[in-house]
Coordinates of C-alpha atoms in Angstrom, one line a residue:
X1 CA 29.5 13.0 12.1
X2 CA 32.5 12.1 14.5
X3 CA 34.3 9.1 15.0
X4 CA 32.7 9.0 18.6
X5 CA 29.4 8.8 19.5
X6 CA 28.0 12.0 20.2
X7 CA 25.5 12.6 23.2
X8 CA 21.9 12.0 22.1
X9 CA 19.7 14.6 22.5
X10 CA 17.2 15.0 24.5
X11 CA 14.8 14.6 22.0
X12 CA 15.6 11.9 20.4
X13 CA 15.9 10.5 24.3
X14 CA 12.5 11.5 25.3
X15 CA 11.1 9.8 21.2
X16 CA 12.8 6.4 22.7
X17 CA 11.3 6.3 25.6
X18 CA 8.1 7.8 24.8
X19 CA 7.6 5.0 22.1
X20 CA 9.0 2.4 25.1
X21 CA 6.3 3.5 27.1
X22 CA 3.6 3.1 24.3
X23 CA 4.7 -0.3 24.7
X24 CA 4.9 -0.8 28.3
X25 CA 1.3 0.8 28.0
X26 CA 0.4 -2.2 25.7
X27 CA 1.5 -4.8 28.2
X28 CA 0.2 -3.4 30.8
X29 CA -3.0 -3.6 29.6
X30 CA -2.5 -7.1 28.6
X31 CA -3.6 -9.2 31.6
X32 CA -7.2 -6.6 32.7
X33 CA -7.8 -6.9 29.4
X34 CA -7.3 -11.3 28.6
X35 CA -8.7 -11.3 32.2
X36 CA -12.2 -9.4 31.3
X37 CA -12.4 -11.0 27.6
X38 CA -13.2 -14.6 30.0
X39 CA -15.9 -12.7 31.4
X40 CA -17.0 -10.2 28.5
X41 CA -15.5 -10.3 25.1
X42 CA -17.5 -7.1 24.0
X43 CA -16.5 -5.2 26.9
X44 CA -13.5 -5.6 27.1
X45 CA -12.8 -4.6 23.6
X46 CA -15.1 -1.6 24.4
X47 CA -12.5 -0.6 27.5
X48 CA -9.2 -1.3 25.8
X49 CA -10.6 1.3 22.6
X50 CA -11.5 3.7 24.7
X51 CA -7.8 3.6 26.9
X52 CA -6.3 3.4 23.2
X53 CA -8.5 6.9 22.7
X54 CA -7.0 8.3 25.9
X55 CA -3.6 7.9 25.0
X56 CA -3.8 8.9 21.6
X57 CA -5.4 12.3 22.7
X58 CA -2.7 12.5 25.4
X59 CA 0.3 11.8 22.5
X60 CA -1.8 14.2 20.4
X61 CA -1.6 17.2 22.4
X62 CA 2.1 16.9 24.0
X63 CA 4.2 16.0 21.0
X64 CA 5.3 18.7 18.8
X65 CA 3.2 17.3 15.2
X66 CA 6.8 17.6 13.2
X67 CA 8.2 15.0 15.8
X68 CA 5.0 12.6 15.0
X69 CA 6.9 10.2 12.2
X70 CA 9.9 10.1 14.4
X71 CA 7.7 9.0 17.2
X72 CA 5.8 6.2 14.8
X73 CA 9.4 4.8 13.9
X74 CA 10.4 4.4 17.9
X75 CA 6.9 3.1 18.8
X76 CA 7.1 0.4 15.9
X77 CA 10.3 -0.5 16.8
X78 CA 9.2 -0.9 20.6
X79 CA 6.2 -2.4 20.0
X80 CA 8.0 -5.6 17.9
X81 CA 10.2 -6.0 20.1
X82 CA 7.4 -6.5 22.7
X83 CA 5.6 -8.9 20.2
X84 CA 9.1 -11.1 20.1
X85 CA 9.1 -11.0 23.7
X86 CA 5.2 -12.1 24.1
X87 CA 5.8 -14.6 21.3
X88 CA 9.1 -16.3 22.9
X89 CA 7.6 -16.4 26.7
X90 CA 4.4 -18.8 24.9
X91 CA 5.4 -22.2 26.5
X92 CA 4.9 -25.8 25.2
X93 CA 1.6 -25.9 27.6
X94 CA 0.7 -22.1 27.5
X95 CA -2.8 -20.9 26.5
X96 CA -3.6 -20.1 23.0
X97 CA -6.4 -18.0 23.8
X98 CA -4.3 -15.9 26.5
X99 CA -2.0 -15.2 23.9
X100 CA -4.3 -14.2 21.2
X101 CA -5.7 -11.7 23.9
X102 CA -1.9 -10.5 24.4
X103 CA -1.2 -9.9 20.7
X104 CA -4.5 -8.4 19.7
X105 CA -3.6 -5.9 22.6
X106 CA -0.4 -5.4 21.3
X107 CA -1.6 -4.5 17.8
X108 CA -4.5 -2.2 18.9
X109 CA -1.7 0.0 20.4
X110 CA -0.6 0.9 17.5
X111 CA -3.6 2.6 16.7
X112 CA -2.6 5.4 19.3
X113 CA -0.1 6.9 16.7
X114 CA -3.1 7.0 14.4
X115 CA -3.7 11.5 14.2
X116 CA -3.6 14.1 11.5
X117 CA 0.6 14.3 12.1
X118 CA 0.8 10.8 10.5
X119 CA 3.0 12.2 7.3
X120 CA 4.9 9.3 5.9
X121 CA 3.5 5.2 5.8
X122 CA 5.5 2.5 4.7
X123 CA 3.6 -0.8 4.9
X124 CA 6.9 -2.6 4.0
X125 CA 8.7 -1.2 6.6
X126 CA 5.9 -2.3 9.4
X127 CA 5.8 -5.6 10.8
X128 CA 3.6 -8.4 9.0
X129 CA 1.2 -8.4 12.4
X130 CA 0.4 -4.8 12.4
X131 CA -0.2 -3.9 8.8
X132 CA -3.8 -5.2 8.7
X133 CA -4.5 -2.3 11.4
X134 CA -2.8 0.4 8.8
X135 CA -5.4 -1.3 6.2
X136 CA -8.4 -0.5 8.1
X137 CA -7.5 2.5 9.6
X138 CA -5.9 4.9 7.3
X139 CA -9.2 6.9 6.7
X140 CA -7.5 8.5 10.2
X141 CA -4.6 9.5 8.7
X142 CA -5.5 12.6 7.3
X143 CA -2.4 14.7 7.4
X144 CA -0.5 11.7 5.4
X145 CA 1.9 13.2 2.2
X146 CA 3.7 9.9 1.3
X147 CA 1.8 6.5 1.2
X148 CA 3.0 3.0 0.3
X149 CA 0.5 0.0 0.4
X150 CA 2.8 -2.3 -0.3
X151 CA 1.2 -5.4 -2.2
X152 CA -1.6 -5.7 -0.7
X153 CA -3.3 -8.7 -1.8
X154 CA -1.0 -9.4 -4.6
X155 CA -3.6 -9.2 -7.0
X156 CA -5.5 -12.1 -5.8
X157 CA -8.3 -10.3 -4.0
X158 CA -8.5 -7.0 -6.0
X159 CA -12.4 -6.7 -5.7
X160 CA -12.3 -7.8 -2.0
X161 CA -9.9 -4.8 -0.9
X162 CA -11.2 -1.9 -3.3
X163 CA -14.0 -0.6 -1.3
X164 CA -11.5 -0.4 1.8
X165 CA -9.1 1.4 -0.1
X166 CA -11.7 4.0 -1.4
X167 CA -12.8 4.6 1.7
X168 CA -9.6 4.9 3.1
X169 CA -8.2 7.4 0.5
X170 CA -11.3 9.5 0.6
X171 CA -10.1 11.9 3.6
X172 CA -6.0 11.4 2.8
X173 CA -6.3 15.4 0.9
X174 CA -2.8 15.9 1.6
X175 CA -1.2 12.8 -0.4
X176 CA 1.5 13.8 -3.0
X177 CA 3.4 9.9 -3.3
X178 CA 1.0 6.7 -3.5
X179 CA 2.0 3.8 -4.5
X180 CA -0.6 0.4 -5.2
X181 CA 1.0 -1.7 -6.8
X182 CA -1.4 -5.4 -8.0
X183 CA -4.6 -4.3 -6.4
X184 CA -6.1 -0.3 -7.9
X185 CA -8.5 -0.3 -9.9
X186 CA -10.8 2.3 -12.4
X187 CA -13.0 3.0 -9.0
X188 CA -9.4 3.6 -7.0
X189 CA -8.1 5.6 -9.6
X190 CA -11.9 8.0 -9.7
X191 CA -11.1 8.5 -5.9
X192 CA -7.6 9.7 -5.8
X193 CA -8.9 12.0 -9.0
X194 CA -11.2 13.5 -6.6
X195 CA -9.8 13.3 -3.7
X196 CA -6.5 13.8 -3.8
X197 CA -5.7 16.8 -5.8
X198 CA -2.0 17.3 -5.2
X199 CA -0.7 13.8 -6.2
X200 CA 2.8 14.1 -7.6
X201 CA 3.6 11.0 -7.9
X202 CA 1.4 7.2 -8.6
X203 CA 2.7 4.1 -8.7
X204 CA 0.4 1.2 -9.8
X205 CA 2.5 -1.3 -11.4
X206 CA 1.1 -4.8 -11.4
X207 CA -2.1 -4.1 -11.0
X208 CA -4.2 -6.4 -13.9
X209 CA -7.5 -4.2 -13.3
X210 CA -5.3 -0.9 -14.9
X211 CA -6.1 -0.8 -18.9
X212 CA -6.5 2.1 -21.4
X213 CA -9.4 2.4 -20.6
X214 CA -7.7 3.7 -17.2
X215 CA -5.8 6.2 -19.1
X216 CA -8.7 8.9 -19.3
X217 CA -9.2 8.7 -15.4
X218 CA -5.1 9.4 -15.3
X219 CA -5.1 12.3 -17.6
X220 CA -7.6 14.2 -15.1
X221 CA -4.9 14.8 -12.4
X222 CA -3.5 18.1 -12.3
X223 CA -0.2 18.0 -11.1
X224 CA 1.0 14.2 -11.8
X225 CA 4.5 14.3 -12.7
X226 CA 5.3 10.5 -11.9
X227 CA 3.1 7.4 -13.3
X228 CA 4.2 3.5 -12.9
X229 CA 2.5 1.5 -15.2
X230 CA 4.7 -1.3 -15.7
X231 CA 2.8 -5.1 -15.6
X232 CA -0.2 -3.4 -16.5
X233 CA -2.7 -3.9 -19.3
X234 CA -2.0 -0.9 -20.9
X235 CA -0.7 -1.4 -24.2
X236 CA 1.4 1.2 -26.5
X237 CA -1.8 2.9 -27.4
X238 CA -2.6 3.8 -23.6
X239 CA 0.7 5.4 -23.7
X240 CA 0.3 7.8 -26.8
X241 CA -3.0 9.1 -24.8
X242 CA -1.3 9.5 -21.8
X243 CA 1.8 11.2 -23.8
X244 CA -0.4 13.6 -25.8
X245 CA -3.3 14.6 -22.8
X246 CA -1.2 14.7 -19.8
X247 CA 1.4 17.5 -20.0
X248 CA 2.9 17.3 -16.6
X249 CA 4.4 13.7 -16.8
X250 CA 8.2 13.7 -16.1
X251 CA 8.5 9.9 -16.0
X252 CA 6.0 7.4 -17.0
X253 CA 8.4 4.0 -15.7
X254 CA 9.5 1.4 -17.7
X255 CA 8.0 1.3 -20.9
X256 CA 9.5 -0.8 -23.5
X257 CA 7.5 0.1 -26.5
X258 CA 8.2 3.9 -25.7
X259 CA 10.2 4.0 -28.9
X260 CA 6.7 2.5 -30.9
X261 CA 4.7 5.5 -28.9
X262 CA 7.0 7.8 -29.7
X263 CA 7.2 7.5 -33.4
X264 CA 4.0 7.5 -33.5
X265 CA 3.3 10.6 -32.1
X266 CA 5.8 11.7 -34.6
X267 CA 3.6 10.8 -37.4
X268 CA 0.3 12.0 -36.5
X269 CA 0.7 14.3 -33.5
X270 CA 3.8 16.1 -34.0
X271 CA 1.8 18.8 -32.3
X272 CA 2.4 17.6 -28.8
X273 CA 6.3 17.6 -29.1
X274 CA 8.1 18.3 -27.5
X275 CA 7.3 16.1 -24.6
X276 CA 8.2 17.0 -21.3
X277 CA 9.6 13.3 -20.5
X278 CA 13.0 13.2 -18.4
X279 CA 13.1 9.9 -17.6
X280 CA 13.7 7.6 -20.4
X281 CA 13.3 3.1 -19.4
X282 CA 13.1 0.6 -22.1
X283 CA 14.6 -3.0 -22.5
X284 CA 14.0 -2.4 -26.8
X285 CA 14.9 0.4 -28.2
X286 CA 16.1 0.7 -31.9
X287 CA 18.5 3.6 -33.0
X288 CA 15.7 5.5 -34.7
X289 CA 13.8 5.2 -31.5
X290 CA 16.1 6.4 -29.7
X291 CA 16.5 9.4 -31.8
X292 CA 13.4 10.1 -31.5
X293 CA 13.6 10.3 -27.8
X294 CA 16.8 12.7 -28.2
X295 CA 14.4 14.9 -31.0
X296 CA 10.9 15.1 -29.1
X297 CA 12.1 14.7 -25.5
X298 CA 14.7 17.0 -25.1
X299 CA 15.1 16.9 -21.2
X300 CA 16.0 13.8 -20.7
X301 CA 18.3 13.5 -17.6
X302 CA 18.1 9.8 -16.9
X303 CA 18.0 7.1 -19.5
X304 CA 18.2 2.9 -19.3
X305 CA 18.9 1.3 -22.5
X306 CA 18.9 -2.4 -23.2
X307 CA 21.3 -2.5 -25.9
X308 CA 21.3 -4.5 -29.3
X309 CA 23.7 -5.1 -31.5
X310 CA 22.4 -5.4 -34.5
X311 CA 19.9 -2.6 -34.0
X312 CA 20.8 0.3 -31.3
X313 CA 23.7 2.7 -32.4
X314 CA 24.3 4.1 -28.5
X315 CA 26.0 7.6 -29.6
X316 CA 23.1 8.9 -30.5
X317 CA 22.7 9.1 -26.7
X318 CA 25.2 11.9 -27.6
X319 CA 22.2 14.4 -28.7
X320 CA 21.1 14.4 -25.1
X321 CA 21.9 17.9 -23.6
X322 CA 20.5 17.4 -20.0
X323 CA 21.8 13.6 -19.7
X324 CA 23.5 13.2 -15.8
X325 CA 22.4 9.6 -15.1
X326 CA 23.5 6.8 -17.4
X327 CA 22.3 3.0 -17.2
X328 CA 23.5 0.6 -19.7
X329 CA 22.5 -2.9 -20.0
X330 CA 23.5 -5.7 -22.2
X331 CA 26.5 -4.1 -24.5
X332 CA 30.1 -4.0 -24.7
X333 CA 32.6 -1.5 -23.3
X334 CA 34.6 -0.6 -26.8
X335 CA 32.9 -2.5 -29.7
X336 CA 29.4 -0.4 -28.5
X337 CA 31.1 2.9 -28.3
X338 CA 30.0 3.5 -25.2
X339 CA 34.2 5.0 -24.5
X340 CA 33.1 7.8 -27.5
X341 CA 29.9 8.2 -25.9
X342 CA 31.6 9.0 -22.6
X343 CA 34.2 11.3 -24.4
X344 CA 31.3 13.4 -25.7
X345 CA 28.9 13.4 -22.4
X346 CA 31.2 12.5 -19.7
X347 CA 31.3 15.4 -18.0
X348 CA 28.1 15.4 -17.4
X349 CA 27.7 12.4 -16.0
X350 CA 26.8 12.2 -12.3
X351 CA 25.5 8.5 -12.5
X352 CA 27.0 6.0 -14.4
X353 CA 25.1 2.0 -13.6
X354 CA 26.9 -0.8 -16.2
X355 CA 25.2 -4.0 -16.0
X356 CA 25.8 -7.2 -17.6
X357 CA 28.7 -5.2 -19.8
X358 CA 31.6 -6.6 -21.6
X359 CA 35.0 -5.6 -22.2
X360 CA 35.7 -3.8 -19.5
X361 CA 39.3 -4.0 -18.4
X362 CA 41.8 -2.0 -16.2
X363 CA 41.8 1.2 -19.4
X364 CA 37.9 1.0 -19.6
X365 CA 38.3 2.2 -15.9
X366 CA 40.9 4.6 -16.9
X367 CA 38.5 6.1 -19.3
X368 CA 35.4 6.2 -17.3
X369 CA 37.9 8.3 -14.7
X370 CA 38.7 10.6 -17.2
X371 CA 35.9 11.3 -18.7
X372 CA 33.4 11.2 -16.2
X373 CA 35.7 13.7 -13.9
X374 CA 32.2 14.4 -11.3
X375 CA 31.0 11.4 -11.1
X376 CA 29.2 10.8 -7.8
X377 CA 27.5 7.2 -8.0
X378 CA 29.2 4.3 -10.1
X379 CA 27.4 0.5 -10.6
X380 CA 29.2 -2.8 -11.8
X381 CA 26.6 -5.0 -11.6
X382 CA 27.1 -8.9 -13.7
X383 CA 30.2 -7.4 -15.9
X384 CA 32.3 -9.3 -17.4
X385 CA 35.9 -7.7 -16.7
X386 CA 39.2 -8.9 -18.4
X387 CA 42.7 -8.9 -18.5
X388 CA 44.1 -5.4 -20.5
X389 CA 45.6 -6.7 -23.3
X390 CA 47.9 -3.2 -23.3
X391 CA 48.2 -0.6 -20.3
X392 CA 46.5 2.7 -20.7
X393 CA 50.4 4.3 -20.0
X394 CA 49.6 7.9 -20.4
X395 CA 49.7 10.2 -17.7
X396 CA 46.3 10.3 -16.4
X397 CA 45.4 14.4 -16.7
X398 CA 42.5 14.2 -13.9
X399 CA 42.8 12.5 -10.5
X400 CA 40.4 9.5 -10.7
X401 CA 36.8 9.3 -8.8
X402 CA 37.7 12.3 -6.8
X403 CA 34.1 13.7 -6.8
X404 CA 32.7 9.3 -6.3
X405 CA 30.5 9.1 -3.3
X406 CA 28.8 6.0 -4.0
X407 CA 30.6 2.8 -5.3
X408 CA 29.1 -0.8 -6.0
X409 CA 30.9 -3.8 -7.0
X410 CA 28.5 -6.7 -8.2
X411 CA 31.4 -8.3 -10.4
X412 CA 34.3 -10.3 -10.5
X413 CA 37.0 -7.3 -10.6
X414 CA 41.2 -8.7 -10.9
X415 CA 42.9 -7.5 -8.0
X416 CA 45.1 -4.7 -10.4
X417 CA 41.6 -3.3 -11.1
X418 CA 40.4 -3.3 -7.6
X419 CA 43.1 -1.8 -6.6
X420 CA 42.9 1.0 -9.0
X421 CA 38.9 1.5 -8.2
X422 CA 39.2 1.2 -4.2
X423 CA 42.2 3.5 -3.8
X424 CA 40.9 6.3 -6.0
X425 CA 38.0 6.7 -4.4
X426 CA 39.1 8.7 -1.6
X427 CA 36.0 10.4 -0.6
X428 CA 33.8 7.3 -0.8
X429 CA 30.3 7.7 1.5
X430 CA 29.1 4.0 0.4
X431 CA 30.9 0.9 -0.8
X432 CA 29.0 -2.4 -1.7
X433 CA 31.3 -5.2 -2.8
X434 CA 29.4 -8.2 -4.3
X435 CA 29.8 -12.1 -3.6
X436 CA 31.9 -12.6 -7.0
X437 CA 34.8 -10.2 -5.3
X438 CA 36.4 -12.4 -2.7
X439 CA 38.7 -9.8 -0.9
X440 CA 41.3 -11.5 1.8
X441 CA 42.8 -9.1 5.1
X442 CA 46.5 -8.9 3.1
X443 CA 44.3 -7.1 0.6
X444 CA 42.1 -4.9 2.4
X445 CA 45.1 -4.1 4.8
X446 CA 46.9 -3.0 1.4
X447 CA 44.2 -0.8 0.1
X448 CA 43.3 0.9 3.1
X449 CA 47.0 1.7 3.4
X450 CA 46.8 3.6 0.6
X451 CA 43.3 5.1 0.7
X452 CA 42.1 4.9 4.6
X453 CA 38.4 6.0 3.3
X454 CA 37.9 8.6 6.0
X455 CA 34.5 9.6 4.6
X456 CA 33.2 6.1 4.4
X457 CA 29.7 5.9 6.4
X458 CA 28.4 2.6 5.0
X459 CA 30.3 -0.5 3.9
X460 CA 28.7 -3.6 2.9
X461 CA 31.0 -6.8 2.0
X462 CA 28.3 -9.0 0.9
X463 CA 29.8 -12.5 1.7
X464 CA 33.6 -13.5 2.2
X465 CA 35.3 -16.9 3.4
X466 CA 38.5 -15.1 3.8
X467 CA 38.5 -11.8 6.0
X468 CA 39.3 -12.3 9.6
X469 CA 39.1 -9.7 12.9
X470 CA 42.4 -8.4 11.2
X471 CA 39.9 -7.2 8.4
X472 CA 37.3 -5.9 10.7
X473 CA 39.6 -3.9 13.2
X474 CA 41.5 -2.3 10.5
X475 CA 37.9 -1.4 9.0
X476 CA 36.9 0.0 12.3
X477 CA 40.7 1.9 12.6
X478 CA 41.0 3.3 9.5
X479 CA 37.4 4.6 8.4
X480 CA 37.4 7.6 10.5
X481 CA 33.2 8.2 9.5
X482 CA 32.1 5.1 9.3
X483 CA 28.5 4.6 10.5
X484 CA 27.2 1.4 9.3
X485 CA 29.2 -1.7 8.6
X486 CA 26.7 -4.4 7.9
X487 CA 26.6 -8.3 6.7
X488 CA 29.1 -9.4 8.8
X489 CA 26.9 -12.6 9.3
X490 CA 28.3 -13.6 6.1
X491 CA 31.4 -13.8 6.9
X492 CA 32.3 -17.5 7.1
X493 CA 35.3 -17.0 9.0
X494 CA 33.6 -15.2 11.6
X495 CA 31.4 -16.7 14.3
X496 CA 28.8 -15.8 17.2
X497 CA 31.8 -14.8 19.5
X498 CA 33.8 -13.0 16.9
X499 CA 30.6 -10.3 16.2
X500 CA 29.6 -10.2 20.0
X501 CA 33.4 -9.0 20.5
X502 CA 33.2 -6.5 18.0
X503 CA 29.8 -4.8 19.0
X504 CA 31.3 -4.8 22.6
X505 CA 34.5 -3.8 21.3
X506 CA 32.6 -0.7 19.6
X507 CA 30.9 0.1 22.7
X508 CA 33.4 -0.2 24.6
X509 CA 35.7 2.5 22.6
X510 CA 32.5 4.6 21.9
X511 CA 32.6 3.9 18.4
X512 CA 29.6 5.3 16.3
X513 CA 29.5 2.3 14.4
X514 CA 26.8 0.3 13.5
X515 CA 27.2 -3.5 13.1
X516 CA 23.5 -4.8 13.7
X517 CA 21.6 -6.7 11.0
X518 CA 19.0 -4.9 9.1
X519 CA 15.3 -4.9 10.4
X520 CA 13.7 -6.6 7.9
X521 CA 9.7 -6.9 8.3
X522 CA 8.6 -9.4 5.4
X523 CA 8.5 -12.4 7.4

């Protein structure tokens, strides 16, 4: 990307305003439609489905079906912003029941993106006020690959929803990512056996109705690579079955009796080793269990360990051939070895994520750049860092973090070890710096001197009662690729005026910078 903004294309151009005129479709149809409900309720629910038909045949056959997601995103977008308009122009005396009429048309218009180019469905990323249509409609979704339900009832009306949902994932053939988590159930799980016979990937975390006895439906899919079972009622038992019968799992979630279902395969079905596990999540994992891990799951590429003390011996971790992402909880820096575990497998490490670790001071940073010379994603998240007791003074062999794209701060860092992290990473994509780092403009100005992060496209400074405009035009200045620079709302220091000046400032100068808030649909 360039500094500037580029022209858009035309087809993203014609996406816009095709979804804009989905919308103006939708309120144009608004007052006909409140106007005949007076009159005829059925009717007029009869007219507006069919002219909802019309133009979903229309969108059908004139947009190119690899453009249809693209469209659904624009049309979304459009159609919330008319809901925000119809909601703020209901005055103190306007009518409720005109309203009602409004929205309802509103939502129903959505229901013109519903065709067999449908692909990829988010229910978190769709406003509250449309979702229920997604619920009872997806049986026309046919051509859907990725699904997300979201959390449906939350578990509270499990047996109310399931026949919906069957019905719903009867026709979806294509589906290779679901994800249900609180409300599937034995009958949900039979349908997606049978009627989805390329699913890769099933989440169903939370969901009370899941058991062991649930395990023997799961072991029937064919190509699963991907189960989420976590917050379910399967217990360490259900896991050995699923272990021993279902070859094709990759990553069964967090388990944390994995070590417990893995020793006991050990003992009395040593047959089915090696597993072909290669993600590895447990909050309890003893040093034998871990071995065992290392012995029958030899590909293991990504492992989270909750470390303790008394138990866990974390070079074992060592035995790990294919190991590239690393996420240590609970442990400290040098009394836990994780420094000699980092000697042994640092270089291939691609992700490192260290959360609530100790010890870590201004040479543990030293280290990790050493020995972890292509790492690409690094995580500080509730660390306690400290003052070095004695500087790391050798020569350092390897530049540091050259190879980092991806850089979160979610702990209070000293400024000496700030500096050494910020100015390093020179070919940064993302920074995220937490509320515990307070960073001021002299000290921003002072690291972007030194490293002007040209490759930065997304900063996120979480919260500051310091940074000024200073901060915020040297950002914009120096960042030559900067797409995204978000949560400038919690800056204290700015107000109102300040961020209007910037987006107009940015427009202005045809930046390609973006400074508006996130969407967020859960309220």
């Amino acid at each position: 990307m360039t500094r500037y903004k580029e022209t858009v294309s035309l087809e993203e151009l014609a996406l816009v305003k095709l979804g804009e005129w989905i919308a103006k479709q939708a309120e144009n149809r608004m007052y006909p439609t409140a106007l005949l409900a007076q009159q005829n309720p059925q009717e007029s629910q009869i007219i507006l489905n069919q002219y909802i038909e019309a133009v979903r045949s229309y969108l059908d056959i004139n947009v190119p079906w690899m453009l249809h997601d693209k469209l659904a995103k624009t049309t979304i977008a459009s159609l919330s912003d008319l809901i925000e308009k119809t909601k703020s122009s209901l005055g103190f005396r306007g009518s409720m029941a005109k309203f009602v009429s409004q929205m309802n048309v509103i939502v129903k218009m959505t229901e013109v993106l519903f065709t067999k180019n449908f692909t990829y469905v988010s229910i978190d990323n769709i406003p509250k006020m449309m979702r229920a249509v997604f619920y009872t409609k997806l049986h026309m979704l046919t051509g859907l690959t990725y699904l997300n339900l979201g959390s449906l009832s939350g578990g509270w009306k499990t047996a109310d929803m399931e026949e919906s949902i069957i019905q719903a994932l009867k026709g979806l053939h294509s589906l290779k990512y679901l994800f249900i988590n609180y409300d599937c159930t034995d009958n949900i799980l039979r349908c997606i056996v049978k009627n989805c016979p390329i699913i890769t990937k099933l989440d169903v975390s939370c969901s009370k109705s899941i058991t062991n006895q649930s395990i023997d439906i799961i072991n029937k899919f064919k190509n699963l690579k991907s189960i989420q079972l976590y917050q379910t009622f399967v217990t360490w038992e259900g896991y050995v079955n699923l272990l021993i019968n279902c070859n094709t799992l990759e990553d069964i979630g967090r388990c944390d009796e994995i070590g417990k279902v893995l020793e006991f395969i050990h003992n009395n079905c040593p047959e089915a080793c090696p597993l072909n596990l290669r993600t590895y999540v447990s909050r309890y994992a003893t040093s034998n269990h871990l071995q065992l891990a290392v012995t029958m799951c030899p590909n293991i590429c990504t492992m989270t360990v909750f470390h303790n003390t008394l138990q866990t011996d974390l070079t074992v971790l060592m035995g790990l051939k294919e190991l590239y992402d690393l996420k240590l909880l609970s442990c400290d820096f040098y009394a836990d070895q994780i420094k000699q575990v980092l000697q042994v497998k640092g270089c291939n490490i691609l992700k490192l994520h260290l959360e609530h670790v100790d010890q870590i001071d201004l040479n543990a940073l030293m280290y990790i750049s050493q020995m972890c010379p292509f790492l690409e994603t690094l995580t500080f998240y509730n660390c306690t860092l400290i003052q070095h007791t004695s500087l790391y003074t050798k020569k350092l062999d390897i530049l540091p973090f050259r190879n980092l794209k991806r850089l979160t701060l979610v702990s209070s860092f000293t400024d000496e070890q700030l500096l050494f992290l910020l100015t390093n990473c020179l070919n940064a994509e993302f920074i995220q710096i937490g509320t515990a780092v307070q960073l001021t403009d002299e000290f921003l100005i002072k690291i972007l001197d030194k490293n002007p992060l040209i490759y930065l496209k997304e900063l996120r400074i979480m919260q500051s009662d310091f940074l000024t405009m200073l901060s915020v035009d040297k950002i914009i200045q120096s960042c030559m690729s900067l797409e995204i620079l978000v949560e400038l709302e919690s800056w204290t220091l700015l107000n109102d005026t300040d961020r209007e000046y910037v987006r107009n400032y940015i427009k202005i100068n045809n930046y390609n910078v973006d400074t508006t808030p996130i969407r967020r649909y859960d309220s």
